[in-house]
Amino acid sequence: MTGELTLEQSGDESIDYGPLSNSLGFLLRIAQLRNFDQFYSRLGDSGLRPGEFSVMWLIYLNPGIRQGQLGRILSIKPAHMTKVVRRLEDLGRLERRIPEEDRRSVRLSLTDKGRHFVQAHEADFFGEDSYHNHGLTQKETETFIRLLRKYGGFTA
Amino acid sequence: MTGELTLEQSGDESIDYGPLSNSLGFLLRIAQLRNFDQFYSRLGDSGLRPGEFSVMWLIYLNPGIRQGQLGRILSIKPAHMTKVVRRLEDLGRLERRIPEEDRRSVRLSLTDKGRHFVQAHEADFFGEDSYHNHGLTQKETETFIRLLRKYGGFTA
DNA sequence: TATTGTTATACTCTATAACTATA
DNA sequence: TATAGTTATAGAGTATAACAATA
């Protein structure tokens, strides 16, 4: 719900952007807003937040992952991670387990309810990436993904 | 300061991302974090915030722009726009003017101090976009910009 | 001593609704 | 009635520092 009509509004005079219109920071923000709009129109009704599905998804694929490692992967700081995990625990979607091998750490896994939630919304979440749902062609989408990965230093 | 070591940490086990590693939302977030890191390492000392330079820049190029139009362009909601403008006014960087033609509206322009600030940090801000400062080649950068603009529906 | 996670706190950004003043 | 901007309030995300438990 961040407004798809950000640009080219009715009564507004046209303005000069200068190099801002080719600035990566500016364009990344616009692209992310567009992506959020997609997310909310697909998954907003479920009460899910943009970052929350990624958390559940990685626990889904990697049950028993340590909270700290998950936070580092998603660039979520430890203090915030505690809140995110507690919320999902309160919703009955994940379980915390203190392992014997290192009793300082917390290992996370989904409950049955959490797994069902992920399975129920998987298609909607990843459907955003389909080239049918944004202006890019399939080939452009592949290039876009490759460049986003390279720019972000993401090699996994 | 969002951590350049997000991925590939020392003691962490490697994990399975599944299709998340090619998800646009996920990759856009990583790319934006990387961009913020660049921003803070270049402009953090000036006390500037990521969105704030864009606001000043557009006023710099379009003196007298209306506050509402500026907000729509940058997807900043009216309520937040008031705060942003007030802060810049308190810092002595911009001036608000109520025009005779429509006394409900506010027209914004930079003060001398604001213009000098923009000129002093312009090179640092736009320098982030140089292909020397991220892993992409010049050609890849051009493609990246084109695809970001297309994905975001930005035509200006 | 170092590490894992928690608590407490604060600030930014965002979102909404009620309000004013002007049109 | 509608529009431009303001005020007030709340929530989400992020940042830091101090802390407890464990290694």
PDB file of N, CA, C and O in Angstrom, chain A residues 6-7 9 12-13 15-18 21-26 29 31-35 57 61-62 69 72-75 129 135 140 145-146 149-151 153 156, chain B residues 6-7 9 12-13 15-18 21-26 29 31-35 57 61-62 69 72-75 129 135 140 145-146 149-151 153 156:
ATOM      1  N   THR A   6       3.140   6.714  -7.763  1.00  0.00           N
ATOM      2  CA  THR A   6       4.170   7.594  -7.245  1.00  0.00           C
ATOM      3  C   THR A   6       4.614   8.623  -8.290  1.00  0.00           C
ATOM      4  O   THR A   6       4.820   9.784  -7.989  1.00  0.00           O
ATOM      5  N   LEU A   7       4.751   8.150  -9.511  1.00  0.00           N
ATOM      6  CA  LEU A   7       5.320   9.007 -10.547  1.00  0.00           C
ATOM      7  C   LEU A   7       4.215   9.414 -11.519  1.00  0.00           C
ATOM      8  O   LEU A   7       3.213   8.736 -11.670  1.00  0.00           O
ATOM      9  N   GLN A   9       2.005  12.038 -11.592  1.00  0.00           N
ATOM     10  CA  GLN A   9       0.706  12.337 -10.996  1.00  0.00           C
ATOM     11  C   GLN A   9       0.003  13.374 -11.850  1.00  0.00           C
ATOM     12  O   GLN A   9       0.611  14.055 -12.677  1.00  0.00           O
ATOM     13  N   ASP A  12       0.666  17.580 -11.328  1.00  0.00           N
ATOM     14  CA  ASP A  12       2.024  18.004 -11.008  1.00  0.00           C
ATOM     15  C   ASP A  12       2.802  18.455 -12.231  1.00  0.00           C
ATOM     16  O   ASP A  12       2.693  17.904 -13.318  1.00  0.00           O
ATOM     17  N   GLU A  13       3.625  19.475 -12.008  1.00  0.00           N
ATOM     18  CA  GLU A  13       4.507  19.911 -13.070  1.00  0.00           C
ATOM     19  C   GLU A  13       5.643  18.907 -13.212  1.00  0.00           C
ATOM     20  O   GLU A  13       6.037  18.260 -12.253  1.00  0.00           O
ATOM     21  N   ILE A  15       9.416  17.660 -13.495  1.00  0.00           N
ATOM     22  CA  ILE A  15      10.559  18.223 -12.810  1.00  0.00           C
ATOM     23  C   ILE A  15      11.861  17.618 -13.310  1.00  0.00           C
ATOM     24  O   ILE A  15      11.872  16.607 -14.010  1.00  0.00           O
ATOM     25  N   ASP A  16      12.929  18.249 -12.908  1.00  0.00           N
ATOM     26  CA  ASP A  16      14.275  17.853 -13.318  1.00  0.00           C
ATOM     27  C   ASP A  16      14.892  16.972 -12.236  1.00  0.00           C
ATOM     28  O   ASP A  16      14.949  17.365 -11.075  1.00  0.00           O
ATOM     29  N   TYR A  17      15.297  15.760 -12.630  1.00  0.00           N
ATOM     30  CA  TYR A  17      15.941  14.849 -11.680  1.00  0.00           C
ATOM     31  C   TYR A  17      17.471  14.938 -11.736  1.00  0.00           C
ATOM     32  O   TYR A  17      18.144  14.522 -10.795  1.00  0.00           O
ATOM     33  N   GLY A  18      18.011  15.396 -12.847  1.00  0.00           N
ATOM     34  CA  GLY A  18      19.455  15.332 -13.006  1.00  0.00           C
ATOM     35  C   GLY A  18      19.924  13.890 -12.890  1.00  0.00           C
ATOM     36  O   GLY A  18      19.171  12.971 -13.217  1.00  0.00           O
ATOM     37  N   SER A  21      18.000  10.370 -11.478  1.00  0.00           N
ATOM     38  CA  SER A  21      17.168   9.382 -12.162  1.00  0.00           C
ATOM     39  C   SER A  21      17.969   8.149 -12.582  1.00  0.00           C
ATOM     40  O   SER A  21      17.387   7.160 -13.009  1.00  0.00           O
ATOM     41  N   ASN A  22      19.279   8.204 -12.483  1.00  0.00           N
ATOM     42  CA  ASN A  22      20.098   7.023 -12.741  1.00  0.00           C
ATOM     43  C   ASN A  22      20.876   6.582 -11.501  1.00  0.00           C
ATOM     44  O   ASN A  22      21.816   5.795 -11.606  1.00  0.00           O
ATOM     45  N   SER A  23      20.480   7.079 -10.363  1.00  0.00           N
ATOM     46  CA  SER A  23      21.201   6.743  -9.134  1.00  0.00           C
ATOM     47  C   SER A  23      20.731   5.398  -8.575  1.00  0.00           C
ATOM     48  O   SER A  23      19.533   5.153  -8.398  1.00  0.00           O
ATOM     49  N   LEU A  24      21.688   4.535  -8.306  1.00  0.00           N
ATOM     50  CA  LEU A  24      21.343   3.183  -7.853  1.00  0.00           C
ATOM     51  C   LEU A  24      20.548   3.197  -6.551  1.00  0.00           C
ATOM     52  O   LEU A  24      19.582   2.453  -6.395  1.00  0.00           O
ATOM     53  N   GLY A  25      20.946   4.038  -5.595  1.00  0.00           N
ATOM     54  CA  GLY A  25      20.235   4.087  -4.331  1.00  0.00           C
ATOM     55  C   GLY A  25      18.784   4.492  -4.520  1.00  0.00           C
ATOM     56  O   GLY A  25      17.873   3.881  -3.952  1.00  0.00           O
ATOM     57  N   PHE A  26      18.575   5.487  -5.339  1.00  0.00           N
ATOM     58  CA  PHE A  26      17.227   5.975  -5.632  1.00  0.00           C
ATOM     59  C   PHE A  26      16.401   4.901  -6.336  1.00  0.00           C
ATOM     60  O   PHE A  26      15.268   4.617  -5.953  1.00  0.00           O
ATOM     61  N   ARG A  29      15.476   1.930  -4.139  1.00  0.00           N
ATOM     62  CA  ARG A  29      14.343   2.236  -3.255  1.00  0.00           C
ATOM     63  C   ARG A  29      13.011   2.124  -3.997  1.00  0.00           C
ATOM     64  O   ARG A  29      12.065   1.513  -3.512  1.00  0.00           O
ATOM     65  N   ALA A  31      12.387   0.401  -6.670  1.00  0.00           N
ATOM     66  CA  ALA A  31      12.139  -1.002  -6.994  1.00  0.00           C
ATOM     67  C   ALA A  31      11.633  -1.760  -5.776  1.00  0.00           C
ATOM     68  O   ALA A  31      10.730  -2.590  -5.871  1.00  0.00           O
ATOM     69  N   GLN A  32      12.179  -1.448  -4.618  1.00  0.00           N
ATOM     70  CA  GLN A  32      11.743  -2.145  -3.419  1.00  0.00           C
ATOM     71  C   GLN A  32      10.313  -1.763  -3.042  1.00  0.00           C
ATOM     72  O   GLN A  32       9.530  -2.611  -2.623  1.00  0.00           O
ATOM     73  N   LEU A  33       9.966  -0.504  -3.222  1.00  0.00           N
ATOM     74  CA  LEU A  33       8.588  -0.083  -2.953  1.00  0.00           C
ATOM     75  C   LEU A  33       7.617  -0.824  -3.870  1.00  0.00           C
ATOM     76  O   LEU A  33       6.566  -1.288  -3.442  1.00  0.00           O
ATOM     77  N   ARG A  34       7.987  -0.918  -5.137  1.00  0.00           N
ATOM     78  CA  ARG A  34       7.158  -1.655  -6.088  1.00  0.00           C
ATOM     79  C   ARG A  34       7.009  -3.115  -5.651  1.00  0.00           C
ATOM     80  O   ARG A  34       5.930  -3.702  -5.735  1.00  0.00           O
ATOM     81  N   ASN A  35       8.109  -3.686  -5.170  1.00  0.00           N
ATOM     82  CA  ASN A  35       8.078  -5.069  -4.712  1.00  0.00           C
ATOM     83  C   ASN A  35       7.190  -5.225  -3.472  1.00  0.00           C
ATOM     84  O   ASN A  35       6.449  -6.204  -3.344  1.00  0.00           O
ATOM     85  N   TRP A  57      10.831 -19.304   5.852  1.00  0.00           N
ATOM     86  CA  TRP A  57      11.269 -20.132   4.731  1.00  0.00           C
ATOM     87  C   TRP A  57      12.619 -20.796   5.014  1.00  0.00           C
ATOM     88  O   TRP A  57      12.803 -21.992   4.782  1.00  0.00           O
ATOM     89  N   LEU A  61      13.442 -24.823   5.371  1.00  0.00           N
ATOM     90  CA  LEU A  61      14.397 -25.620   4.593  1.00  0.00           C
ATOM     91  C   LEU A  61      15.566 -26.109   5.440  1.00  0.00           C
ATOM     92  O   LEU A  61      16.268 -27.034   5.050  1.00  0.00           O
ATOM     93  N   ASN A  62      15.796 -25.447   6.576  1.00  0.00           N
ATOM     94  CA  ASN A  62      16.956 -25.778   7.400  1.00  0.00           C
ATOM     95  C   ASN A  62      16.553 -25.914   8.862  1.00  0.00           C
ATOM     96  O   ASN A  62      16.990 -25.134   9.723  1.00  0.00           O
ATOM     97  N   GLN A  69      22.937 -17.550  13.307  1.00  0.00           N
ATOM     98  CA  GLN A  69      23.291 -17.714  11.898  1.00  0.00           C
ATOM     99  C   GLN A  69      22.188 -17.164  11.000  1.00  0.00           C
ATOM    100  O   GLN A  69      22.454 -16.467  10.021  1.00  0.00           O
ATOM    101  N   ARG A  72      22.397 -13.444  10.858  1.00  0.00           N
ATOM    102  CA  ARG A  72      23.490 -12.947  10.016  1.00  0.00           C
ATOM    103  C   ARG A  72      23.135 -13.076   8.549  1.00  0.00           C
ATOM    104  O   ARG A  72      23.402 -12.174   7.748  1.00  0.00           O
ATOM    105  N   ILE A  73      22.496 -14.187   8.166  1.00  0.00           N
ATOM    106  CA  ILE A  73      22.123 -14.399   6.769  1.00  0.00           C
ATOM    107  C   ILE A  73      21.162 -13.305   6.299  1.00  0.00           C
ATOM    108  O   ILE A  73      21.288 -12.787   5.198  1.00  0.00           O
ATOM    109  N   LEU A  74      20.216 -12.943   7.151  1.00  0.00           N
ATOM    110  CA  LEU A  74      19.182 -11.989   6.745  1.00  0.00           C
ATOM    111  C   LEU A  74      19.505 -10.560   7.182  1.00  0.00           C
ATOM    112  O   LEU A  74      18.688  -9.663   7.016  1.00  0.00           O
ATOM    113  N   SER A  75      20.693 -10.353   7.738  1.00  0.00           N
ATOM    114  CA  SER A  75      21.073  -9.029   8.246  1.00  0.00           C
ATOM    115  C   SER A  75      20.039  -8.499   9.238  1.00  0.00           C
ATOM    116  O   SER A  75      19.630  -7.344   9.163  1.00  0.00           O
ATOM    117  N   ASP A 129       8.101 -13.274  -8.325  1.00  0.00           N
ATOM    118  CA  ASP A 129       9.312 -13.278  -9.137  1.00  0.00           C
ATOM    119  C   ASP A 129       9.041 -13.651 -10.584  1.00  0.00           C
ATOM    120  O   ASP A 129       9.893 -13.463 -11.442  1.00  0.00           O
ATOM    121  N   GLY A 135       7.127  -5.933 -15.340  1.00  0.00           N
ATOM    122  CA  GLY A 135       7.264  -5.552 -16.736  1.00  0.00           C
ATOM    123  C   GLY A 135       8.391  -6.232 -17.495  1.00  0.00           C
ATOM    124  O   GLY A 135       8.487  -6.107 -18.708  1.00  0.00           O
ATOM    125  N   GLU A 140      15.200 -10.697 -19.415  1.00  0.00           N
ATOM    126  CA  GLU A 140      15.560  -9.541 -18.591  1.00  0.00           C
ATOM    127  C   GLU A 140      15.523  -9.887 -17.112  1.00  0.00           C
ATOM    128  O   GLU A 140      16.368  -9.446 -16.330  1.00  0.00           O
ATOM    129  N   ILE A 145      18.239 -10.622 -11.982  1.00  0.00           N
ATOM    130  CA  ILE A 145      18.611 -11.435 -10.824  1.00  0.00           C
ATOM    131  C   ILE A 145      20.133 -11.591 -10.739  1.00  0.00           C
ATOM    132  O   ILE A 145      20.731 -11.421  -9.673  1.00  0.00           O
ATOM    133  N   ARG A 146      20.745 -11.861 -11.873  1.00  0.00           N
ATOM    134  CA  ARG A 146      22.202 -12.032 -11.875  1.00  0.00           C
ATOM    135  C   ARG A 146      22.904 -10.757 -11.394  1.00  0.00           C
ATOM    136  O   ARG A 146      23.835 -10.809 -10.581  1.00  0.00           O
ATOM    137  N   ARG A 149      22.352 -10.083  -7.649  1.00  0.00           N
ATOM    138  CA  ARG A 149      23.210 -10.965  -6.857  1.00  0.00           C
ATOM    139  C   ARG A 149      24.645 -10.458  -6.862  1.00  0.00           C
ATOM    140  O   ARG A 149      25.312 -10.434  -5.827  1.00  0.00           O
ATOM    141  N   LYS A 150      25.113 -10.049  -8.022  1.00  0.00           N
ATOM    142  CA  LYS A 150      26.495  -9.578  -8.113  1.00  0.00           C
ATOM    143  C   LYS A 150      26.675  -8.278  -7.337  1.00  0.00           C
ATOM    144  O   LYS A 150      27.637  -8.113  -6.592  1.00  0.00           O
ATOM    145  N   TYR A 151      25.727  -7.352  -7.528  1.00  0.00           N
ATOM    146  CA  TYR A 151      25.826  -6.072  -6.814  1.00  0.00           C
ATOM    147  C   TYR A 151      25.809  -6.287  -5.305  1.00  0.00           C
ATOM    148  O   TYR A 151      26.552  -5.650  -4.561  1.00  0.00           O
ATOM    149  N   GLY A 153      26.735  -8.882  -3.688  1.00  0.00           N
ATOM    150  CA  GLY A 153      27.766  -9.778  -3.202  1.00  0.00           C
ATOM    151  C   GLY A 153      27.215 -11.095  -2.693  1.00  0.00           C
ATOM    152  O   GLY A 153      27.799 -11.740  -1.827  1.00  0.00           O
ATOM    153  N   ALA A 156      25.443 -17.391  -2.693  1.00  0.00           N
ATOM    154  CA  ALA A 156      24.888 -18.699  -2.327  1.00  0.00           C
ATOM    155  C   ALA A 156      24.064 -19.300  -3.468  1.00  0.00           C
ATOM    156  O   ALA A 156      23.536 -18.587  -4.298  1.00  0.00           O
TER     157      ALA A 156
ATOM    158  N   THR B   6      27.585 -10.076   5.919  1.00  0.00           N
ATOM    159  CA  THR B   6      26.311 -10.735   6.106  1.00  0.00           C
ATOM    160  C   THR B   6      26.359 -12.207   5.698  1.00  0.00           C
ATOM    161  O   THR B   6      25.791 -13.068   6.348  1.00  0.00           O
ATOM    162  N   LEU B   7      27.037 -12.465   4.594  1.00  0.00           N
ATOM    163  CA  LEU B   7      27.028 -13.802   4.038  1.00  0.00           C
ATOM    164  C   LEU B   7      28.396 -14.446   4.261  1.00  0.00           C
ATOM    165  O   LEU B   7      29.407 -13.764   4.405  1.00  0.00           O
ATOM    166  N   GLN B   9      29.753 -16.350   6.761  1.00  0.00           N
ATOM    167  CA  GLN B   9      30.409 -16.087   8.041  1.00  0.00           C
ATOM    168  C   GLN B   9      31.304 -17.271   8.407  1.00  0.00           C
ATOM    169  O   GLN B   9      31.151 -18.364   7.874  1.00  0.00           O
ATOM    170  N   ASP B  12      29.704 -20.631  10.552  1.00  0.00           N
ATOM    171  CA  ASP B  12      28.360 -21.053  10.210  1.00  0.00           C
ATOM    172  C   ASP B  12      28.349 -22.211   9.225  1.00  0.00           C
ATOM    173  O   ASP B  12      29.151 -22.276   8.297  1.00  0.00           O
ATOM    174  N   GLU B  13      27.394 -23.096   9.417  1.00  0.00           N
ATOM    175  CA  GLU B  13      27.198 -24.171   8.454  1.00  0.00           C
ATOM    176  C   GLU B  13      26.543 -23.595   7.210  1.00  0.00           C
ATOM    177  O   GLU B  13      25.810 -22.625   7.279  1.00  0.00           O
ATOM    178  N   ILE B  15      23.871 -23.350   4.269  1.00  0.00           N
ATOM    179  CA  ILE B  15      22.461 -23.684   4.352  1.00  0.00           C
ATOM    180  C   ILE B  15      21.804 -23.666   2.985  1.00  0.00           C
ATOM    181  O   ILE B  15      22.368 -23.175   2.001  1.00  0.00           O
ATOM    182  N   ASP B  16      20.600 -24.170   2.946  1.00  0.00           N
ATOM    183  CA  ASP B  16      19.820 -24.291   1.723  1.00  0.00           C
ATOM    184  C   ASP B  16      18.876 -23.101   1.615  1.00  0.00           C
ATOM    185  O   ASP B  16      18.092 -22.845   2.532  1.00  0.00           O
ATOM    186  N   TYR B  17      18.963 -22.353   0.508  1.00  0.00           N
ATOM    187  CA  TYR B  17      18.074 -21.213   0.290  1.00  0.00           C
ATOM    188  C   TYR B  17      16.868 -21.592  -0.569  1.00  0.00           C
ATOM    189  O   TYR B  17      15.863 -20.883  -0.558  1.00  0.00           O
ATOM    190  N   GLY B  18      16.979 -22.635  -1.356  1.00  0.00           N
ATOM    191  CA  GLY B  18      15.915 -22.928  -2.308  1.00  0.00           C
ATOM    192  C   GLY B  18      15.721 -21.735  -3.230  1.00  0.00           C
ATOM    193  O   GLY B  18      16.684 -20.994  -3.497  1.00  0.00           O
ATOM    194  N   SER B  21      17.109 -17.712  -3.029  1.00  0.00           N
ATOM    195  CA  SER B  21      18.339 -17.090  -3.511  1.00  0.00           C
ATOM    196  C   SER B  21      18.148 -16.413  -4.865  1.00  0.00           C
ATOM    197  O   SER B  21      19.033 -15.689  -5.320  1.00  0.00           O
ATOM    198  N   ASN B  22      17.015 -16.637  -5.521  1.00  0.00           N
ATOM    199  CA  ASN B  22      16.717 -15.917  -6.754  1.00  0.00           C
ATOM    200  C   ASN B  22      15.469 -15.050  -6.627  1.00  0.00           C
ATOM    201  O   ASN B  22      14.922 -14.602  -7.636  1.00  0.00           O
ATOM    202  N   SER B  23      15.046 -14.801  -5.400  1.00  0.00           N
ATOM    203  CA  SER B  23      13.843 -14.012  -5.180  1.00  0.00           C
ATOM    204  C   SER B  23      14.134 -12.518  -5.255  1.00  0.00           C
ATOM    205  O   SER B  23      15.042 -12.005  -4.593  1.00  0.00           O
ATOM    206  N   LEU B  24      13.349 -11.821  -6.072  1.00  0.00           N
ATOM    207  CA  LEU B  24      13.617 -10.392  -6.271  1.00  0.00           C
ATOM    208  C   LEU B  24      13.511  -9.604  -4.972  1.00  0.00           C
ATOM    209  O   LEU B  24      14.337  -8.736  -4.700  1.00  0.00           O
ATOM    210  N   GLY B  25      12.504  -9.882  -4.172  1.00  0.00           N
ATOM    211  CA  GLY B  25      12.354  -9.152  -2.919  1.00  0.00           C
ATOM    212  C   GLY B  25      13.564  -9.329  -2.015  1.00  0.00           C
ATOM    213  O   GLY B  25      14.074  -8.374  -1.436  1.00  0.00           O
ATOM    214  N   PHE B  26      14.003 -10.546  -1.908  1.00  0.00           N
ATOM    215  CA  PHE B  26      15.171 -10.868  -1.075  1.00  0.00           C
ATOM    216  C   PHE B  26      16.431 -10.188  -1.620  1.00  0.00           C
ATOM    217  O   PHE B  26      17.180  -9.544  -0.877  1.00  0.00           O
ATOM    218  N   ARG B  29      16.447  -6.404  -1.191  1.00  0.00           N
ATOM    219  CA  ARG B  29      16.798  -6.011   0.173  1.00  0.00           C
ATOM    220  C   ARG B  29      18.308  -6.061   0.389  1.00  0.00           C
ATOM    221  O   ARG B  29      18.897  -5.121   0.930  1.00  0.00           O
ATOM    222  N   ALA B  31      20.634  -5.865  -1.855  1.00  0.00           N
ATOM    223  CA  ALA B  31      21.262  -4.807  -2.646  1.00  0.00           C
ATOM    224  C   ALA B  31      21.117  -3.454  -1.954  1.00  0.00           C
ATOM    225  O   ALA B  31      22.055  -2.647  -1.934  1.00  0.00           O
ATOM    226  N   GLN B  32      19.960  -3.214  -1.361  1.00  0.00           N
ATOM    227  CA  GLN B  32      19.763  -1.924  -0.707  1.00  0.00           C
ATOM    228  C   GLN B  32      20.625  -1.808   0.554  1.00  0.00           C
ATOM    229  O   GLN B  32      21.174  -0.741   0.839  1.00  0.00           O
ATOM    230  N   LEU B  33      20.785  -2.905   1.280  1.00  0.00           N
ATOM    231  CA  LEU B  33      21.668  -2.874   2.451  1.00  0.00           C
ATOM    232  C   LEU B  33      23.098  -2.555   2.027  1.00  0.00           C
ATOM    233  O   LEU B  33      23.790  -1.758   2.668  1.00  0.00           O
ATOM    234  N   ARG B  34      23.519  -3.173   0.944  1.00  0.00           N
ATOM    235  CA  ARG B  34      24.848  -2.917   0.419  1.00  0.00           C
ATOM    236  C   ARG B  34      24.995  -1.437   0.031  1.00  0.00           C
ATOM    237  O   ARG B  34      26.015  -0.800   0.297  1.00  0.00           O
ATOM    238  N   ASN B  35      23.953  -0.896  -0.579  1.00  0.00           N
ATOM    239  CA  ASN B  35      23.961   0.504  -0.972  1.00  0.00           C
ATOM    240  C   ASN B  35      23.999   1.425   0.256  1.00  0.00           C
ATOM    241  O   ASN B  35      24.698   2.437   0.263  1.00  0.00           O
ATOM    242  N   TRP B  57      18.300  17.377  -3.026  1.00  0.00           N
ATOM    243  CA  TRP B  57      18.730  17.416  -4.422  1.00  0.00           C
ATOM    244  C   TRP B  57      17.607  17.889  -5.343  1.00  0.00           C
ATOM    245  O   TRP B  57      17.813  18.740  -6.214  1.00  0.00           O
ATOM    246  N   LEU B  61      17.462  21.304  -7.645  1.00  0.00           N
ATOM    247  CA  LEU B  61      17.259  21.397  -9.100  1.00  0.00           C
ATOM    248  C   LEU B  61      15.933  22.041  -9.464  1.00  0.00           C
ATOM    249  O   LEU B  61      15.757  22.502 -10.593  1.00  0.00           O
ATOM    250  N   ASN B  62      14.977  22.039  -8.519  1.00  0.00           N
ATOM    251  CA  ASN B  62      13.626  22.541  -8.822  1.00  0.00           C
ATOM    252  C   ASN B  62      13.153  23.485  -7.728  1.00  0.00           C
ATOM    253  O   ASN B  62      12.179  23.200  -7.024  1.00  0.00           O
ATOM    254  N   GLN B  69       4.027  17.618  -4.154  1.00  0.00           N
ATOM    255  CA  GLN B  69       4.570  16.976  -5.346  1.00  0.00           C
ATOM    256  C   GLN B  69       5.866  16.243  -5.017  1.00  0.00           C
ATOM    257  O   GLN B  69       6.085  15.108  -5.447  1.00  0.00           O
ATOM    258  N   ARG B  72       5.113  13.008  -3.316  1.00  0.00           N
ATOM    259  CA  ARG B  72       4.621  11.964  -4.217  1.00  0.00           C
ATOM    260  C   ARG B  72       5.760  11.368  -5.027  1.00  0.00           C
ATOM    261  O   ARG B  72       5.831  10.159  -5.235  1.00  0.00           O
ATOM    262  N   ILE B  73       6.669  12.229  -5.493  1.00  0.00           N
ATOM    263  CA  ILE B  73       7.794  11.743  -6.289  1.00  0.00           C
ATOM    264  C   ILE B  73       8.642  10.756  -5.486  1.00  0.00           C
ATOM    265  O   ILE B  73       9.088   9.737  -6.000  1.00  0.00           O
ATOM    266  N   LEU B  74       8.862  11.052  -4.219  1.00  0.00           N
ATOM    267  CA  LEU B  74       9.748  10.225  -3.405  1.00  0.00           C
ATOM    268  C   LEU B  74       8.989   9.196  -2.570  1.00  0.00           C
ATOM    269  O   LEU B  74       9.595   8.500  -1.756  1.00  0.00           O
ATOM    270  N   SER B  75       7.677   9.110  -2.791  1.00  0.00           N
ATOM    271  CA  SER B  75       6.853   8.192  -1.985  1.00  0.00           C
ATOM    272  C   SER B  75       7.033   8.440  -0.489  1.00  0.00           C
ATOM    273  O   SER B  75       7.214   7.507   0.292  1.00  0.00           O
ATOM    274  N   ASP B 129      27.458   5.522  -7.500  1.00  0.00           N
ATOM    275  CA  ASP B 129      26.942   4.905  -8.702  1.00  0.00           C
ATOM    276  C   ASP B 129      28.040   4.514  -9.677  1.00  0.00           C
ATOM    277  O   ASP B 129      27.796   3.773 -10.618  1.00  0.00           O
ATOM    278  N   GLY B 135      30.932  -4.071  -7.729  1.00  0.00           N
ATOM    279  CA  GLY B 135      31.543  -5.138  -8.515  1.00  0.00           C
ATOM    280  C   GLY B 135      31.185  -5.166  -9.987  1.00  0.00           C
ATOM    281  O   GLY B 135      31.785  -5.907 -10.746  1.00  0.00           O
ATOM    282  N   GLU B 140      27.557  -3.601 -17.371  1.00  0.00           N
ATOM    283  CA  GLU B 140      26.594  -4.221 -16.452  1.00  0.00           C
ATOM    284  C   GLU B 140      25.848  -3.152 -15.656  1.00  0.00           C
ATOM    285  O   GLU B 140      24.644  -3.278 -15.408  1.00  0.00           O
ATOM    286  N   ILE B 145      20.884  -0.400 -14.267  1.00  0.00           N
ATOM    287  CA  ILE B 145      20.074   0.814 -14.148  1.00  0.00           C
ATOM    288  C   ILE B 145      18.832   0.720 -15.030  1.00  0.00           C
ATOM    289  O   ILE B 145      17.718   1.026 -14.593  1.00  0.00           O
ATOM    290  N   ARG B 146      19.021   0.261 -16.259  1.00  0.00           N
ATOM    291  CA  ARG B 146      17.878   0.137 -17.171  1.00  0.00           C
ATOM    292  C   ARG B 146      16.815  -0.802 -16.600  1.00  0.00           C
ATOM    293  O   ARG B 146      15.617  -0.512 -16.622  1.00  0.00           O
ATOM    294  N   ARG B 149      15.033   0.646 -13.529  1.00  0.00           N
ATOM    295  CA  ARG B 149      14.044   1.643 -13.947  1.00  0.00           C
ATOM    296  C   ARG B 149      12.803   0.957 -14.511  1.00  0.00           C
ATOM    297  O   ARG B 149      11.674   1.343 -14.199  1.00  0.00           O
ATOM    298  N   LYS B 150      12.997  -0.051 -15.312  1.00  0.00           N
ATOM    299  CA  LYS B 150      11.865  -0.739 -15.919  1.00  0.00           C
ATOM    300  C   LYS B 150      11.051  -1.467 -14.851  1.00  0.00           C
ATOM    301  O   LYS B 150       9.818  -1.384 -14.827  1.00  0.00           O
ATOM    302  N   TYR B 151      11.752  -2.168 -13.962  1.00  0.00           N
ATOM    303  CA  TYR B 151      11.042  -2.898 -12.903  1.00  0.00           C
ATOM    304  C   TYR B 151      10.235  -1.942 -12.033  1.00  0.00           C
ATOM    305  O   TYR B 151       9.110  -2.233 -11.641  1.00  0.00           O
ATOM    306  N   GLY B 153       9.039   0.915 -12.856  1.00  0.00           N
ATOM    307  CA  GLY B 153       8.096   1.736 -13.596  1.00  0.00           C
ATOM    308  C   GLY B 153       8.492   3.201 -13.616  1.00  0.00           C
ATOM    309  O   GLY B 153       7.642   4.086 -13.709  1.00  0.00           O
ATOM    310  N   ALA B 156      11.014   8.805 -15.837  1.00  0.00           N
ATOM    311  CA  ALA B 156      11.504  10.189 -15.951  1.00  0.00           C
ATOM    312  C   ALA B 156      12.932  10.244 -16.500  1.00  0.00           C
ATOM    313  O   ALA B 156      13.686   9.303 -16.363  1.00  0.00           O
TER     314      ALA B 156
END
